[in-house]
mmCIF file of C-alpha atoms in Angstrom:
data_model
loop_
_atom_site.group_PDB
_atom_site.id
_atom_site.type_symbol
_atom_site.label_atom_id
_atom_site.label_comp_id
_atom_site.label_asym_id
_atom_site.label_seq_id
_atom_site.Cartn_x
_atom_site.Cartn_y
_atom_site.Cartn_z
ATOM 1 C CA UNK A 1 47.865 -35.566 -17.727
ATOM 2 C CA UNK A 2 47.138 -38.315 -15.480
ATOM 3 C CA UNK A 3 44.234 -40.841 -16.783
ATOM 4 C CA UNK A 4 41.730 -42.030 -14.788
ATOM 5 C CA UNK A 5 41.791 -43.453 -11.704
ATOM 6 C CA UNK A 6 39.500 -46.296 -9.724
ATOM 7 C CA UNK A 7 40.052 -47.436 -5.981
ATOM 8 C CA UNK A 8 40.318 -50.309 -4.811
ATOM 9 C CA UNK A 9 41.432 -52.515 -7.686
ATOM 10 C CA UNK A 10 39.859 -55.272 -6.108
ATOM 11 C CA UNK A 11 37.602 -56.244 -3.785
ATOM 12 C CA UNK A 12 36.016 -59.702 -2.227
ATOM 13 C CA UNK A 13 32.660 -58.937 -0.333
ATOM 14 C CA UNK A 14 30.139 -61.797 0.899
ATOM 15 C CA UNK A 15 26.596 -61.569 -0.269
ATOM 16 C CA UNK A 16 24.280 -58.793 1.643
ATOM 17 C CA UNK A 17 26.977 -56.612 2.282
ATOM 18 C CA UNK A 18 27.188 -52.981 0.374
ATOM 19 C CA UNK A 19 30.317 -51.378 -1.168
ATOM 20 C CA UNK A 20 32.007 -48.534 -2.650
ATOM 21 C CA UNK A 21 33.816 -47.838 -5.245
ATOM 22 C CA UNK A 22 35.549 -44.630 -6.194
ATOM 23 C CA UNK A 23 36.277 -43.053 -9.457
ATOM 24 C CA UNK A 24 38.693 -40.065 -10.123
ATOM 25 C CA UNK A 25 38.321 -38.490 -13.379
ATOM 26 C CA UNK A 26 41.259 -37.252 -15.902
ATOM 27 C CA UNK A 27 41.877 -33.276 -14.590
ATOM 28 C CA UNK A 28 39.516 -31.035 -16.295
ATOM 29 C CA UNK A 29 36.646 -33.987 -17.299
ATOM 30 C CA UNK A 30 33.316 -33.319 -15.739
ATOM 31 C CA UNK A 31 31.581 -36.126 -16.992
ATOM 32 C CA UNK A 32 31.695 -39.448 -15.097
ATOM 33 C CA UNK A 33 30.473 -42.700 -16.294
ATOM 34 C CA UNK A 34 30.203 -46.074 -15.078
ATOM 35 C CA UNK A 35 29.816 -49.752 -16.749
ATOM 36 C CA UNK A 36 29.519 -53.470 -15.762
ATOM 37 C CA UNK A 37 31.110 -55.863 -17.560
ATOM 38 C CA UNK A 38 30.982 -59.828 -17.208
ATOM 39 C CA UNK A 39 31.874 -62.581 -19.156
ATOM 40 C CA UNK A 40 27.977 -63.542 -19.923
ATOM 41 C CA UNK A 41 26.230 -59.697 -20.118
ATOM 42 C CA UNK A 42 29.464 -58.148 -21.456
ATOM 43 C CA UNK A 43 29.922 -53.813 -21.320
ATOM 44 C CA UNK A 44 26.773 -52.856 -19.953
ATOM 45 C CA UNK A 45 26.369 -48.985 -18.732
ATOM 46 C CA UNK A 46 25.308 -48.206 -15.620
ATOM 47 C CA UNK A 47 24.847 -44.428 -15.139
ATOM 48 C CA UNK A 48 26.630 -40.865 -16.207
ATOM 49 C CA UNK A 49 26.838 -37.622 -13.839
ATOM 50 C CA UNK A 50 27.807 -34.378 -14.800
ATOM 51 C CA UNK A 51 28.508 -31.620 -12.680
ATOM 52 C CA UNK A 52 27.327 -33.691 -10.055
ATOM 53 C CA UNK A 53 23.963 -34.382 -11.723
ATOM 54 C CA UNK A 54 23.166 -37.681 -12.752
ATOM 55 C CA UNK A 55 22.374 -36.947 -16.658
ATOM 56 C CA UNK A 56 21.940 -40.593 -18.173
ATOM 57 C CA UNK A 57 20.690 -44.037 -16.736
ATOM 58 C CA UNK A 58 21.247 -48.041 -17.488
ATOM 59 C CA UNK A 59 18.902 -50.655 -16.850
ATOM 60 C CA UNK A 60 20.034 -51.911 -13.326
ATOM 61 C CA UNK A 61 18.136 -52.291 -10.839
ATOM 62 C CA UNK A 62 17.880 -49.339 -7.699
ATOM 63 C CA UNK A 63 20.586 -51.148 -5.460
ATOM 64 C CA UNK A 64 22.994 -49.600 -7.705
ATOM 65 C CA UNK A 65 23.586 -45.700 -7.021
ATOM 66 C CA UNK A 66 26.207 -43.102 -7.396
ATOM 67 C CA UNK A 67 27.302 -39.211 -6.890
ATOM 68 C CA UNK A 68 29.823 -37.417 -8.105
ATOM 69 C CA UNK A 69 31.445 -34.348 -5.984
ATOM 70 C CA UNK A 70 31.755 -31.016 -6.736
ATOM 71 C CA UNK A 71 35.403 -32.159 -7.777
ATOM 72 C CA UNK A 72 34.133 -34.483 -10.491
ATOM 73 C CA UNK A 73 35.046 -37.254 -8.512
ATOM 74 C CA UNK A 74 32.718 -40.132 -8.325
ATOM 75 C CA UNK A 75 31.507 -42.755 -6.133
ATOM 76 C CA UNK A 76 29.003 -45.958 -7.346
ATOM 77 C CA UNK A 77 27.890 -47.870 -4.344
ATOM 78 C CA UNK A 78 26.049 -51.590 -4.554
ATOM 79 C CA UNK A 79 24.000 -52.066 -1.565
ATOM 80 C CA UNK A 80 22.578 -55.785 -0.232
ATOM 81 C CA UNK A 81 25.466 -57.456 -2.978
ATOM 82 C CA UNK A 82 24.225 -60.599 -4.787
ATOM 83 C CA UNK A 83 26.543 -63.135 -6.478
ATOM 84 C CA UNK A 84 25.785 -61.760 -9.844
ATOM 85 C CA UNK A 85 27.451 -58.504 -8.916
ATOM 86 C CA UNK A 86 30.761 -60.142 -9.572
ATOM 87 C CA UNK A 87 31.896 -57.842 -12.041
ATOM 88 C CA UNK A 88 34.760 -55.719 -13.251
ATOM 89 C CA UNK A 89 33.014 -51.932 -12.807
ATOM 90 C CA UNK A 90 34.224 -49.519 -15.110
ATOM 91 C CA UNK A 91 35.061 -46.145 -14.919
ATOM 92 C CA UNK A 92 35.120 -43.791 -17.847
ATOM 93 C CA UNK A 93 35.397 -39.637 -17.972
ATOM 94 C CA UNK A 94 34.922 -37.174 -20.805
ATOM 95 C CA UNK A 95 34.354 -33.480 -21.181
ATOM 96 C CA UNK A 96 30.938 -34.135 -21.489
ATOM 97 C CA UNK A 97 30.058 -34.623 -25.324
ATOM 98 C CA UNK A 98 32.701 -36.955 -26.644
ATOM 99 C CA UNK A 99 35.553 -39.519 -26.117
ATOM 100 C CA UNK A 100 34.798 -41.470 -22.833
ATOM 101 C CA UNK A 101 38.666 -42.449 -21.368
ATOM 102 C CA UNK A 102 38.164 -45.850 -18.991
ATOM 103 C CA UNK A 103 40.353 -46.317 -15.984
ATOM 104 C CA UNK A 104 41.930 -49.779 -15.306
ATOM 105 C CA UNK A 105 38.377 -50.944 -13.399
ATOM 106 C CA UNK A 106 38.167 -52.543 -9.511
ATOM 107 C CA UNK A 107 37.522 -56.134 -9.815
ATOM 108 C CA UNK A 108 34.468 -56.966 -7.161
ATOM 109 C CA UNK A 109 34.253 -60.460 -6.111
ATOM 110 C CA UNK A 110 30.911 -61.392 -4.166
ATOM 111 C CA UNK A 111 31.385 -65.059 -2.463
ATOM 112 C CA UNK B 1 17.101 -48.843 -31.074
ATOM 113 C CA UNK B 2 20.565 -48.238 -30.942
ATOM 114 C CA UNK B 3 23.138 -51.288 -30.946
ATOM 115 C CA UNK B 4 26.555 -52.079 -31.882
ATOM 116 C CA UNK B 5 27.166 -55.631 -33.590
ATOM 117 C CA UNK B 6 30.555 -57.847 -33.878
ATOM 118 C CA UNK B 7 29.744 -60.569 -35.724
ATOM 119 C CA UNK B 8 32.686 -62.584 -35.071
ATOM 120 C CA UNK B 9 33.191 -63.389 -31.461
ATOM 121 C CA UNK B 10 37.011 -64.292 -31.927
ATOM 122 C CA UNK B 11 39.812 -64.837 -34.761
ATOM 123 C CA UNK B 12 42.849 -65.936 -35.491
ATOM 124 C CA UNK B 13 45.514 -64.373 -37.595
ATOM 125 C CA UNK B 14 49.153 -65.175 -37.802
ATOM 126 C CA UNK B 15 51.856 -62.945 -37.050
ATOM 127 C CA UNK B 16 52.820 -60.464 -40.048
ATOM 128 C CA UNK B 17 49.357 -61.111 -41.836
ATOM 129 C CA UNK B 18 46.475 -58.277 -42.062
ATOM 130 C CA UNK B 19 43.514 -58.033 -40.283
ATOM 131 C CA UNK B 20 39.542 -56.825 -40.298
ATOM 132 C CA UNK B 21 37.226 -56.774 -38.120
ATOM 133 C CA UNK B 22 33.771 -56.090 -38.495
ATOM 134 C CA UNK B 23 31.428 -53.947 -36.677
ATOM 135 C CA UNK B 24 28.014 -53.280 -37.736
ATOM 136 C CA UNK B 25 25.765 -50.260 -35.500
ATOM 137 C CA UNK B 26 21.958 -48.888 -35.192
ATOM 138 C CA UNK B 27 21.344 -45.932 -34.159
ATOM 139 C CA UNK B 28 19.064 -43.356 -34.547
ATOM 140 C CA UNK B 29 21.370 -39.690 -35.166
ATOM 141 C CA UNK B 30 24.881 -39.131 -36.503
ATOM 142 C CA UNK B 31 26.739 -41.770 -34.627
ATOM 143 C CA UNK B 32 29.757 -41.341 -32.612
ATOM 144 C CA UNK B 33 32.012 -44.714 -33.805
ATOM 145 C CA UNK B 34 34.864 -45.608 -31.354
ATOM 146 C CA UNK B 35 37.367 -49.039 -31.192
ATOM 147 C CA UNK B 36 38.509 -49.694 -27.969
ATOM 148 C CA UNK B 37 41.106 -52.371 -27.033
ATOM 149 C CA UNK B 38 41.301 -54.032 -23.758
ATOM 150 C CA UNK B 39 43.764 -56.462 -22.454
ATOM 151 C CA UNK B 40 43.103 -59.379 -19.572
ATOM 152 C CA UNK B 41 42.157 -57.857 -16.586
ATOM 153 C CA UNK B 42 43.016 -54.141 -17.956
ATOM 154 C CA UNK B 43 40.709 -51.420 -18.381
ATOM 155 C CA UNK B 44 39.412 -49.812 -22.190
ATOM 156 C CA UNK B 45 42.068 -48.235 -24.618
ATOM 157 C CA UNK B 46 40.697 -46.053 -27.170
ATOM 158 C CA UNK B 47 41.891 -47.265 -30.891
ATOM 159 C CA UNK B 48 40.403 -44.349 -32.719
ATOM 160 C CA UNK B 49 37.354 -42.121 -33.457
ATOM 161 C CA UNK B 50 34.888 -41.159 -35.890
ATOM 162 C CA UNK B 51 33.137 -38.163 -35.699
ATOM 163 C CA UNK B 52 32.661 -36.506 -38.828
ATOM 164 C CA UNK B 53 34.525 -35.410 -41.749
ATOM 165 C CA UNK B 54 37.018 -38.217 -43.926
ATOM 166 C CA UNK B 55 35.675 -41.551 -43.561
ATOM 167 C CA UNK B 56 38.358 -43.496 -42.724
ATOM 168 C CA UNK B 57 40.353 -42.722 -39.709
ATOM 169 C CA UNK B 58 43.897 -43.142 -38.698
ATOM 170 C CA UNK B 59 44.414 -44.448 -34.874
ATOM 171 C CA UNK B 60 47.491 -45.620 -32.615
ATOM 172 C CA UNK B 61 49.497 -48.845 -32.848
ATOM 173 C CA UNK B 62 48.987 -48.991 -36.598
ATOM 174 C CA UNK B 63 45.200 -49.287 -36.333
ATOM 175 C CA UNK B 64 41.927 -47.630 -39.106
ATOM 176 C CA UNK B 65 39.096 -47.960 -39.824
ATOM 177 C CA UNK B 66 36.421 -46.729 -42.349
ATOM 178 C CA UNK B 67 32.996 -45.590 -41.907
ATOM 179 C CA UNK B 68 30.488 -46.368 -44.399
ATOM 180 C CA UNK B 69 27.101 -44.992 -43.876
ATOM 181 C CA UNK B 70 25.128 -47.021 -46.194
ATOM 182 C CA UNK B 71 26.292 -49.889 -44.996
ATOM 183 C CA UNK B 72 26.339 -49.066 -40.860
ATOM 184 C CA UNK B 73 29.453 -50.459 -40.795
ATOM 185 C CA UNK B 74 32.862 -49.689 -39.031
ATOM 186 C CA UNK B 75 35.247 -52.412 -39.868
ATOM 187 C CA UNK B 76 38.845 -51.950 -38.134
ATOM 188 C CA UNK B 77 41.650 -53.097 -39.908
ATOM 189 C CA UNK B 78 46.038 -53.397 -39.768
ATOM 190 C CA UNK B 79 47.744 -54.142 -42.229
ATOM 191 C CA UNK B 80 50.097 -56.317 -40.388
ATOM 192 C CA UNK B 81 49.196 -58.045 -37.150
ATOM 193 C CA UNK B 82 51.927 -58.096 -34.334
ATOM 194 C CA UNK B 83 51.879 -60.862 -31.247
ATOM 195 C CA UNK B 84 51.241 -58.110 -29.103
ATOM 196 C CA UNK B 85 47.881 -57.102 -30.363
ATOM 197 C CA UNK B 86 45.922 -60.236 -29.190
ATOM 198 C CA UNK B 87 43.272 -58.771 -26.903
ATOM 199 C CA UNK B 88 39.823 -58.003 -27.118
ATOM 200 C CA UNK B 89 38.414 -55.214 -29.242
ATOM 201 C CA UNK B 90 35.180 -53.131 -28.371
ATOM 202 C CA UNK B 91 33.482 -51.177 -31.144
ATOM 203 C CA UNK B 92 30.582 -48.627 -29.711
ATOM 204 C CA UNK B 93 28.605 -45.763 -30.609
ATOM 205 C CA UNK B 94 27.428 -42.926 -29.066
ATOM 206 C CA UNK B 95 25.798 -39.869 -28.798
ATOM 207 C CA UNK B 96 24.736 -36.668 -27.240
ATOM 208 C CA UNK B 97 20.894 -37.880 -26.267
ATOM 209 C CA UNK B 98 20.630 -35.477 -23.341
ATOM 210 C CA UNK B 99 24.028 -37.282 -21.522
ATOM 211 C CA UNK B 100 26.553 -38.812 -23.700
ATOM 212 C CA UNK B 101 25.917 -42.710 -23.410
ATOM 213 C CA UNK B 102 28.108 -45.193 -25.338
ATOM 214 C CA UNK B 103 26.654 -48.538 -26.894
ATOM 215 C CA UNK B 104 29.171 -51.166 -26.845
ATOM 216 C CA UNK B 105 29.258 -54.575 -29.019
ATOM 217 C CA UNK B 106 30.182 -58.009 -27.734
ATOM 218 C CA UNK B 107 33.391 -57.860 -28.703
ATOM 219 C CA UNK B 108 35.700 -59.715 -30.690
ATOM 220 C CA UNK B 109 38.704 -61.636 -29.369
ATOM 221 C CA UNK B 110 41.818 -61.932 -31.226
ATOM 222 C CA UNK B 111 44.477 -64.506 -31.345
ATOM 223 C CA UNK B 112 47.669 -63.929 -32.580
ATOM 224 C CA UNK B 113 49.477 -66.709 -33.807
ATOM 225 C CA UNK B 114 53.209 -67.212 -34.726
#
């Protein structure tokens, strides 16, 4: 089975800009999560859909959104970026109830 | 409130010697326990799982680790550390709380040297 997929890898924005990132989940996985994680804050979760329902949230603040398709694919979007957004965002997919498998992450870079 | 703890932000162990490290959780239900292991710039690799049943656990690349309930603890160990296992290791819990949501620690950085 193929694991888990992000696009891009990486990314350099400038501040006030938005971006997307996409998520592709391991074949049969309907659960989609997301996480931040920085040197100072560490693995910090952002939000979980399931069958395109978002089921579970994180403490960030509403410039940070996603979806997920009826394909369980996912999309997070950052809107009006900030430098602390520098981040590598996680991806991680699961059945639903149990072992969350991460993808290899895009690096974002806000300058 | 649930929360994973690593006490030990990084070690050092030499090549060939064994190796423990601690994890220490709060939470509120039967925890879901999980090691992860990430390398620079790399996404999460999952060590091994505890669910239920036998307390300690068997995982890949020569990894366990035991759960002990009255102590809230899931220490990781291997018996014999190879250069290729310095990285950073994640223990989390989780749960079914309406949406499974994992609670990672800080994480604990090892060194490996020869």
């Amino acid at each position: 089975k193929a694991g888990v997929t992000q696009t891009p890898r990486y990314l350099i924005k400038t501040r006030g800009q938005q971006v997307t990132l996409s998520c592709s989940p391991i074949s049969g996985h309907r659960s989609v999560s997301w996480y931040q994680q920085t040197p100072g804050q560490g693995l910090q979760f952002l939000f979980e859909y399931f069958s395109e329902t978002q089921r579970n949230k994180g403490n960030f603040p509403g410039r940070f959104s996603g979806r997920q398709f009826s394909n369980s694919r996912s999309e997070m979007n950052v809107s009006t970026l900030e430098l602390g957004d520098s981040a590598l965002y996680l991806c991680a997919s699961s059945r639903g109830f149990d072992t969350q498998y991460f993808g290899p992450g895009t690096r974002l870079t806000v300058l | 409130a649930q929360s994973v703890t690593q006490p030990d932000i990084h070690i050092t162990v030499s090549e060939g010697a064994s190796l423990e490290l601690r994890c220490n959780y709060s939470y509120g239900a039967t925890p879901y326990l999980f090691w992860y292991v990430q390398s620079p710039g790399q996404g999460l690799q999952l060590l091994l799982k505890y669910f239920s049943g036998d307390t300690l656990v068997q995982g890949i690349k020569g990894f366990e680790a035991e759960f002990k309930r009255s102590q809230s603890s899931f220490n990781l160990r291997k018996p014999s550390v190879h250069w290729s296992d310095a990285a950073e290791y994640f223990c989390a819990v989780g749960g079914d709380t309406g949406g499974f949501k994992t609670i990672f620690g800080a994480g604990t950085r090892l060194f490996v040297k020869a």
